[in-house]
Coordinates of C-alpha atoms and ligand atoms in Angstrom, one line a residue:
M1 CA 40.1 -16.0 -4.4
R2 CA 43.5 -13.9 -2.9
K3 CA 42.6 -11.3 -0.4
D4 CA 43.6 -8.7 -3.0
E5 CA 41.4 -10.0 -5.3
M6 CA 38.4 -9.5 -3.3
F7 CA 39.4 -6.3 -2.5
D8 CA 40.0 -5.3 -5.8
T9 CA 36.6 -6.4 -6.7
P10 CA 34.8 -3.3 -9.4
K11 CA 32.2 -1.1 -7.1
K12 CA 28.8 -0.8 -9.3
K13 CA 27.0 2.2 -8.1
V14 CA 23.6 1.8 -7.7
A15 CA 20.5 4.1 -5.8
L16 CA 17.3 3.3 -5.0
D17 CA 15.8 4.6 -7.5
V18 CA 12.8 3.1 -9.5
T19 CA 13.7 5.2 -12.6
N20 CA 16.1 3.5 -13.8
L21 CA 15.8 -0.1 -13.3
D22 CA 19.6 -1.1 -13.8
N23 CA 19.7 0.2 -10.4
F24 CA 18.2 -3.5 -9.5
V25 CA 19.8 -6.2 -12.1
Y26 CA 22.0 -7.2 -8.3
D27 CA 18.1 -7.9 -6.7
M28 CA 16.5 -9.1 -9.5
D29 CA 20.0 -10.9 -10.5
H30 CA 20.5 -12.5 -7.1
C31 CA 17.3 -14.1 -6.5
I32 CA 17.8 -18.3 -5.4
K33 CA 14.3 -19.0 -6.3
C34 CA 13.5 -20.3 -2.9
K35 CA 9.6 -18.7 -2.8
G36 CA 10.2 -17.7 0.1
C37 CA 7.9 -14.6 -1.9
Y38 CA 5.0 -17.0 -2.2
W39 CA 4.9 -18.7 1.1
V40 CA 4.5 -17.6 4.5
E41 CA 6.8 -19.2 7.1
H42 CA 6.1 -22.5 8.3
T43 CA 6.4 -21.1 11.2
Y44 CA 4.2 -19.1 11.3
M45 CA 1.6 -20.9 9.9
P46 CA -1.4 -23.2 11.6
G47 CA -1.3 -25.6 8.8
V48 CA -1.9 -25.2 4.9
E49 CA -4.6 -23.5 3.7
F50 CA -3.9 -20.4 5.0
S51 CA -0.4 -20.4 4.0
V52 CA 0.6 -18.4 0.4
R53 CA 1.3 -14.8 0.3
C54 CA 1.3 -13.8 -3.1
P55 CA -2.5 -12.9 -4.3
S56 CA -1.4 -12.6 -8.5
N57 CA 0.7 -15.9 -8.2
L58 CA -1.7 -17.8 -6.4
W59 CA -4.3 -16.6 -9.3
N60 CA -2.0 -17.7 -11.8
D61 CA 0.0 -20.8 -10.9
F62 CA 2.4 -19.9 -13.6
D63 CA 6.2 -18.9 -12.1
S64 CA 6.4 -15.6 -14.4
Y65 CA 3.7 -14.4 -11.8
G66 CA 5.8 -14.8 -9.0
A67 CA 7.7 -12.3 -7.7
F68 CA 10.7 -14.9 -8.6
G69 CA 9.5 -15.0 -11.7
K70 CA 9.4 -11.6 -12.5
M71 CA 13.2 -11.0 -11.3
R72 CA 13.7 -13.3 -14.5
I73 CA 11.7 -11.1 -16.8
G74 CA 12.8 -7.7 -15.6
L75 CA 16.7 -8.8 -16.1
A76 CA 15.7 -10.4 -19.2
V77 CA 13.8 -7.2 -19.9
N78 CA 16.6 -4.8 -18.9
E79 CA 19.3 -6.8 -20.9
G80 CA 16.8 -6.2 -24.0
K81 CA 16.5 -10.0 -24.2
L82 CA 12.9 -9.8 -24.0
K83 CA 10.6 -7.5 -26.0
W84 CA 7.2 -6.2 -24.7
T85 CA 4.0 -7.8 -25.7
D86 CA 0.5 -7.9 -23.9
K87 CA 1.1 -11.3 -22.5
L88 CA 4.2 -9.8 -20.9
L89 CA 2.2 -6.6 -20.1
E90 CA -0.5 -9.0 -18.3
I91 CA 2.3 -10.7 -15.9
I92 CA 3.2 -7.7 -14.7
Y93 CA 0.2 -5.3 -13.9
A94 CA -1.7 -8.4 -12.9
D95 CA -0.1 -7.5 -9.5
P96 CA -1.1 -5.5 -6.7
L97 CA 1.7 -4.3 -5.5
C98 CA 1.3 -6.0 -2.3
G99 CA 4.7 -5.8 -0.7
A100 CA 4.4 -9.3 0.8
C101 CA 6.9 -11.2 -1.3
D102 CA 9.4 -8.1 -0.5
V103 CA 9.2 -8.7 3.2
G104 CA 9.4 -12.4 3.1
C105 CA 12.4 -11.9 0.8
K106 CA 14.1 -9.8 3.4
R107 CA 13.5 -12.2 5.9
N108 CA 16.7 -14.5 3.9
L109 CA 18.2 -11.6 1.6
D110 CA 18.9 -7.7 1.7
L111 CA 16.5 -7.6 -1.7
E112 CA 14.9 -5.4 -3.2
I113 CA 11.7 -7.0 -4.8
G114 CA 9.3 -4.7 -4.6
L115 CA 11.3 -1.7 -5.7
S116 CA 12.7 -4.0 -8.9
L117 CA 8.7 -4.7 -9.3
E118 CA 8.2 -0.9 -9.5
A119 CA 11.2 -0.3 -11.3
L120 CA 9.6 -2.5 -14.2
R121 CA 6.5 -1.0 -14.6
V122 CA 8.3 2.7 -15.2
K123 CA 10.6 0.6 -18.0
A124 CA 7.4 -0.1 -19.6
V125 CA 6.2 3.3 -19.6
K126 CA 9.0 4.0 -20.8
D127 CA 9.0 1.8 -23.2
G128 CA 5.4 3.0 -24.3
A129 CA 4.6 -0.4 -24.1
G130 CA 2.6 0.3 -20.3
P131 CA 0.9 0.8 -18.5
M132 CA -3.0 -1.1 -19.5
P133 CA -5.6 0.5 -20.8
A134 CA -7.7 1.0 -17.6
H135 CA -4.8 2.6 -16.2
K136 CA -4.5 5.5 -19.3
K137 CA -8.8 6.3 -18.4
I138 CA -7.6 6.6 -14.7
A139 CA -4.7 9.1 -15.8
K140 CA -7.2 11.2 -18.8
N141 CA -9.9 11.1 -15.3
I142 CA -6.9 12.6 -12.6
D143 CA -6.0 15.1 -15.5
A144 CA -9.4 16.4 -16.3
K145 CA -11.3 16.1 -12.9
H146 CA -8.7 15.8 -10.5
N147 CA -10.2 12.6 -9.2
Q148 CA -9.5 9.0 -10.3
F149 CA -13.6 8.2 -11.4
G150 CA -13.8 10.7 -13.6
S151 CA -16.5 12.6 -11.2
P152 CA -17.7 16.0 -10.9
H153 CA -14.6 17.6 -9.3
E154 CA -17.6 20.1 -7.7
N155 CA -18.9 16.9 -5.6
R156 CA -15.4 16.1 -3.8
K157 CA -16.7 17.8 -0.7
K158 CA -20.5 16.1 -0.6
W159 CA -19.9 13.7 2.0
I160 CA -19.7 16.6 4.7
T161 CA -23.0 16.0 6.6
K162 CA -24.6 18.7 8.8
D163 CA -23.1 16.4 12.6
V164 CA -19.4 17.5 11.5
K165 CA -17.4 20.3 12.8
V166 CA -14.7 21.2 9.9
A167 CA -12.4 24.0 10.8
E168 CA -11.8 26.8 8.8
K169 CA -7.9 26.4 10.2
A170 CA -6.3 23.9 11.6
D171 CA -2.9 21.7 12.5
I172 CA -4.5 19.2 11.8
V173 CA -5.4 18.3 7.6
Y174 CA -7.7 15.9 6.9
F175 CA -6.8 14.2 2.9
V176 CA -10.2 12.4 2.4
G177 CA -9.2 11.1 -0.9
C178 CA -11.3 9.8 -4.2
S179 CA -12.8 6.7 -3.0
A180 CA -13.8 8.0 0.6
S181 CA -14.7 11.3 -1.2
Y182 CA -16.6 9.5 -4.2
V183 CA -17.2 5.9 -3.4
N184 CA -17.7 5.4 0.0
P185 CA -18.9 8.5 1.4
E186 CA -19.7 6.8 5.4
I187 CA -15.9 6.4 5.4
A188 CA -14.8 9.9 5.4
G189 CA -17.7 10.9 8.0
A190 CA -16.9 8.5 10.0
T191 CA -12.9 10.0 10.2
A192 CA -15.0 13.4 10.4
K193 CA -17.2 12.2 13.3
V194 CA -13.2 10.4 15.1
L195 CA -11.6 13.4 14.9
N196 CA -14.1 15.6 16.2
A197 CA -14.8 13.7 18.8
S198 CA -11.1 13.1 19.9
G199 CA -11.6 16.5 20.0
R200 CA -8.7 16.7 16.8
K201 CA -9.9 20.4 14.8
F202 CA -9.1 19.4 11.5
M203 CA -9.4 21.1 8.7
L204 CA -10.0 19.8 4.6
L205 CA -7.7 21.8 2.0
P206 CA -9.3 23.9 0.2
D207 CA -8.9 22.5 -3.4
E208 CA -7.8 18.5 -2.8
W209 CA -6.5 16.6 -6.1
C210 CA -5.8 13.2 -6.2
C211 CA -2.7 11.9 -4.6
G212 CA -1.7 9.8 -7.7
N213 CA -1.2 6.3 -6.3
T214 CA -2.4 4.4 -9.3
L215 CA -0.3 7.0 -11.4
Y216 CA 3.1 6.0 -9.3
S217 CA 1.7 2.5 -8.9
V218 CA 1.5 1.8 -13.0
G219 CA 4.9 3.6 -13.3
M220 CA 3.6 6.9 -14.8
V221 CA 6.3 8.5 -12.5
D222 CA 6.2 12.2 -14.5
E223 CA 2.8 12.6 -14.2
A224 CA 2.8 10.9 -10.2
R225 CA 5.6 13.8 -9.8
E226 CA 3.8 17.1 -10.8
L227 CA 1.0 15.5 -8.7
A228 CA 3.4 15.3 -5.9
K229 CA 4.9 18.5 -5.7
R230 CA 1.1 20.5 -5.7
N231 CA -0.9 18.2 -3.6
I232 CA 2.8 18.9 -1.1
E233 CA 3.0 22.2 -1.8
A234 CA -1.0 22.9 -1.0
V235 CA -0.4 21.1 2.3
R236 CA 2.4 23.4 3.2
A237 CA 0.1 26.6 2.2
T238 CA -2.1 25.2 5.2
G239 CA 0.3 25.4 7.6
A240 CA -0.7 22.3 9.2
K241 CA 1.6 20.0 11.0
T242 CA -0.1 17.2 10.1
L243 CA -1.9 15.7 7.1
V244 CA -3.7 12.3 8.0
T245 CA -5.4 10.2 6.1
S246 CA -8.5 7.0 6.3
C247 CA -7.1 5.2 3.2
A248 CA -4.2 2.9 3.4
E249 CA -3.1 3.5 -0.3
G250 CA -3.1 7.8 -0.1
Y251 CA -1.2 7.3 3.2
R252 CA 1.7 5.0 2.1
M253 CA 1.8 7.4 -1.3
W254 CA 1.7 10.4 0.8
K255 CA 4.6 8.5 3.5
V256 CA 6.8 6.9 0.9
D257 CA 6.4 7.3 -2.3
Y258 CA 5.8 10.9 -2.6
P259 CA 9.6 11.5 -0.7
K260 CA 10.4 8.7 -3.1
L261 CA 9.5 10.6 -6.2
L262 CA 11.0 13.6 -5.1
N263 CA 14.2 12.1 -3.7
I264 CA 14.2 13.8 0.1
S265 CA 13.1 11.4 3.4
T266 CA 9.5 11.8 4.8
S267 CA 10.9 14.3 7.5
E268 CA 11.4 16.7 5.1
L269 CA 7.9 16.8 3.7
G270 CA 7.2 20.0 6.5
F271 CA 4.8 18.1 8.0
N272 CA 3.5 14.8 9.3
V273 CA 1.6 12.1 7.5
V274 CA -0.5 10.0 9.8
H275 CA -3.8 7.2 9.1
L276 CA -6.8 7.9 11.5
I277 CA -5.4 4.9 13.5
E278 CA -2.4 6.8 14.9
I279 CA -4.6 9.4 15.4
A280 CA -7.3 7.2 17.8
D281 CA -4.6 5.0 19.4
E282 CA -3.1 8.2 21.0
A283 CA -6.0 9.9 21.1
M284 CA -7.2 6.7 23.8
K285 CA -4.6 6.3 25.4
K286 CA -4.4 10.6 26.4
G287 CA -8.1 9.6 27.0
D288 CA -9.4 12.3 24.9
L289 CA -11.4 8.8 22.9
K290 CA -13.3 7.1 25.0
L291 CA -14.8 3.8 23.6
T292 CA -17.8 3.0 26.1
K293 CA -21.1 2.1 23.4
P294 CA -21.1 -1.3 23.2
V295 CA -20.8 -3.3 19.4
D296 CA -21.6 -6.4 19.9
V297 CA -20.4 -8.6 17.0
R298 CA -17.5 -10.9 16.9
F299 CA -14.9 -9.1 13.9
T300 CA -11.2 -10.0 12.4
Y301 CA -9.2 -7.4 11.0
H302 CA -7.6 -7.1 7.8
D303 CA -4.2 -5.6 7.7
S304 CA -4.5 -2.7 4.4
C305 CA -1.3 -3.0 2.8
G306 CA -0.5 0.5 2.9
V307 CA -0.4 0.9 6.3
S308 CA 1.2 -2.5 7.2
R309 CA 4.4 -3.9 5.1
L310 CA 4.3 -0.9 3.1
C311 CA 4.6 2.1 4.9
D312 CA 7.8 2.3 6.5
P313 CA 9.6 6.2 6.3
W314 CA 11.1 6.6 3.1
T315 CA 15.2 7.4 3.0
P316 CA 16.8 7.9 0.2
W317 CA 20.1 6.4 -0.8
S318 CA 23.0 5.6 -3.2
G319 CA 26.2 4.3 -3.0
E320 CA 28.4 1.5 -4.3
R321 CA 27.7 -2.2 -4.7
G322 CA 31.1 -4.4 -4.2
W323 CA 32.6 -7.5 -3.7
M324 CA 29.7 -9.8 -2.5
G325 CA 26.9 -7.8 -2.6
T326 CA 28.1 -5.2 -0.3
V327 CA 26.7 -1.6 0.0
S328 CA 28.0 1.2 0.8
P329 CA 27.3 3.8 3.0
A330 CA 25.2 1.4 5.2
L331 CA 22.1 0.9 4.1
K332 CA 18.5 0.7 6.0
R333 CA 15.8 -1.7 4.7
R334 CA 12.6 -1.5 4.7
R335 CA 11.5 -4.2 6.1
G336 CA 7.2 -3.5 7.0
T337 CA 8.6 -3.7 10.4
T338 CA 6.9 -0.4 11.3
G339 CA 3.1 -0.4 9.7
L340 CA 0.3 -0.1 12.3
Y341 CA 0.0 -3.1 13.7
V342 CA 0.0 -2.1 16.8
Q343 CA -2.6 0.6 17.4
S344 CA -5.0 -0.8 15.4
R345 CA -4.9 -3.5 17.3
N346 CA -5.0 -1.5 19.8
I347 CA -7.9 -0.2 18.8
L348 CA -9.9 -2.8 17.8
N349 CA -9.7 -5.0 21.4
A350 CA -11.1 -2.0 23.5
I351 CA -14.7 -1.8 21.3
P352 CA -16.6 -2.7 24.5
G353 CA -18.7 -5.4 23.7
A354 CA -17.1 -7.1 20.9
K355 CA -15.2 -9.7 20.4
F356 CA -11.6 -9.3 18.1
V357 CA -10.7 -12.3 16.1
E358 CA -7.1 -12.3 14.4
M359 CA -7.1 -14.5 11.1
P360 CA -3.5 -16.9 10.4
R361 CA -2.0 -14.5 7.9
K362 CA -2.1 -10.8 9.5
R363 CA 0.4 -8.3 10.3
E364 CA 3.4 -8.3 7.3
N365 CA 1.9 -11.8 6.5
A366 CA -1.3 -10.1 5.7
F367 CA -2.8 -11.5 2.4
C368 CA -3.6 -8.7 0.3
C369 CA -7.1 -7.9 -0.9
G370 CA -6.6 -7.8 -4.4
A371 CA -7.6 -4.3 -5.0
G372 CA -4.3 -1.9 -5.0
R373 CA -2.1 0.2 -7.0
G374 CA -4.4 -0.1 -10.0
T375 CA -4.8 -3.8 -10.2
K376 CA -9.0 -3.7 -9.9
E377 CA -9.7 -1.5 -12.3
A378 CA -6.9 -3.5 -14.9
F379 CA -7.7 -7.2 -13.4
P380 CA -10.8 -6.9 -12.0
D381 CA -11.1 -11.3 -11.9
L382 CA -7.5 -11.0 -9.7
A383 CA -9.4 -8.5 -7.3
S384 CA -12.4 -10.6 -7.1
F385 CA -10.8 -13.8 -6.4
S386 CA -7.9 -12.3 -4.0
A387 CA -11.0 -11.2 -2.1
K388 CA -12.7 -14.0 -1.6
H389 CA -9.7 -16.1 -0.8
R390 CA -9.5 -13.9 2.0
L391 CA -13.0 -14.1 3.0
D392 CA -12.4 -18.0 3.3
E393 CA -10.3 -16.9 5.5
V394 CA -12.5 -14.6 7.4
K395 CA -15.1 -17.5 7.8
S396 CA -12.4 -19.8 9.3
V397 CA -12.4 -18.0 12.4
S398 CA -15.9 -17.9 12.5
A399 CA -16.1 -13.7 12.2
E400 CA -19.7 -11.8 11.1
V401 CA -17.5 -8.4 10.4
L402 CA -14.4 -8.0 8.4
V403 CA -12.9 -5.0 9.0
S404 CA -10.0 -2.7 7.4
A405 CA -8.2 0.8 7.1
C406 CA -9.0 1.7 3.9
P407 CA -11.9 2.6 1.2
W408 CA -10.1 0.7 -2.0
C409 CA -10.3 -2.9 0.5
K410 CA -14.0 -2.5 1.5
S411 CA -15.2 -1.6 -1.6
N412 CA -13.2 -4.8 -2.7
F413 CA -14.8 -6.9 -0.1
S414 CA -18.5 -6.3 0.1
Q415 CA -18.4 -6.5 -3.7
A416 CA -16.7 -9.8 -3.3
V417 CA -18.9 -10.5 0.0
K418 CA -22.3 -9.8 -2.6
E419 CA -21.5 -12.4 -5.6
N420 CA -20.4 -15.1 -3.1
G421 CA -23.4 -14.2 -1.6
D422 CA -21.3 -14.5 2.0
N423 CA -23.1 -13.6 5.3
V424 CA -20.5 -10.7 6.5
Q425 CA -20.4 -7.1 7.1
V426 CA -17.1 -5.2 5.8
M427 CA -17.2 -1.9 7.6
D428 CA -13.8 0.5 7.5
I429 CA -11.8 1.1 10.9
A430 CA -12.9 4.2 11.2
E431 CA -16.8 3.7 11.4
I432 CA -16.6 0.6 13.9
I433 CA -14.2 3.3 16.2
S434 CA -17.7 5.6 15.4
A435 CA -20.4 2.8 15.8
A436 CA -18.3 2.9 19.5
V437 CA -18.3 6.2 20.1
E438 CA -21.3 8.1 22.6
L439 CA -21.6 11.2 19.9
Ligands
SF4_1 S1 12.3 -14.9 -1.9 FE1 13.3 -13.6 -2.5 S2 15.1 -15.0 -3.6 FE2 13.3 -15.9 -2.3 S3 12.4 -17.0 -4.4 FE3 11.4 -15.4 -3.9 S4 12.7 -13.1 -4.3 FE4 13.6 -14.8 -5.3
SF4_2 S1 3.7 -7.7 -4.9 FE1 2.7 -8.7 -3.9 S2 1.0 -9.7 -5.7 FE2 3.1 -8.7 -6.3 S3 4.4 -10.7 -6.5 FE3 4.7 -9.6 -4.3 S4 3.6 -10.6 -3.1 FE4 2.9 -11.2 -5.9

């Protein structure tokens, strides 16, 4: 190519906007099928037993279930060469959108694999094919009862026990989320106790509604956007400076996907979004939270996707793509580097009496539990398979307790432990901190 031709290459307008699959044609088209989205880089791996990063493709060996397969499917769908069928819908929805492929791919290439997968689901919904029936039921529940499960809305605060102090007004608002409100109230209780023990006054939203994580994740962006607007306004109205979650999925939704849906930066929300892990770590460093009670167990930690590789803050970007795929203005890629890896380990290493052991796949290379983003509801077999595979890794390091930072992980792992008859206890990080605090 001559130099003048090089600079004459027509430029294409693009944006990081998942509502138009066309934005990701370059990304989907430039997948080189290297399978960096399937394997954990060998430099991180002590062996082959736990060297896969993609639950979807491990569950079903056909290439179409891997990110590299879905990139080709996305291209064909975008060009109208592939029509939606039940099988095609299964392939794109039997996937926890865990982001492992995205960070794996970005070690070598600047391709937006995770966003392409999200945009493909938005297209499925727009075309009237998606989401799956189980997701439609969740959407109905949220519409009618403001929670995923269709439980009575008035029961949302039933988790509050007498020993928990909730302020009328505070700088921190605790967004409990559907799972901890209805299914895992012990996580909400432990979170409140840790906040109380840290001396961090917190309030609750006067009328908390579902965060809409499943709606966004399955491609129902219009419905998710309405919830985002309503919920952000509700927090702004309280005057709180910080919103804390105990749910990794909710954390990702508030911090990344609300701004994405509203085309604003995370910093423009008007309040900080943090996970309990960040508050506890900071409180420990300041000497406000003391872990003094021995917890005599050998435990390991599962980096829930929403507090690890999926939580880099969001900044809107639009611009042009030109010669050799270069983009302008410069685009700072989200590579999963700002996950709460260090904070969680600071806490876990400080639990007195306990022995913390790492699993081979950790931090941004952790293997997803398989439950999130609408997967367990539509594909329980995949969720169970993923959790059992991860439990094999837990057992490989002889851990008695598996700690995670999300109620969805806890529920999924607990069910898999039961089905397997494993001798592993599953706990949330809020519970293990709470167990180590003298209350
Ligand atoms: S790592 Fe990226 S380029 Fe390689 S096969 Fe996967 S999606 Fe394609
Ligand atoms: S998001 Fe996770 S499950 Fe889905 S293709 Fe990527 S690595 Fe596989």
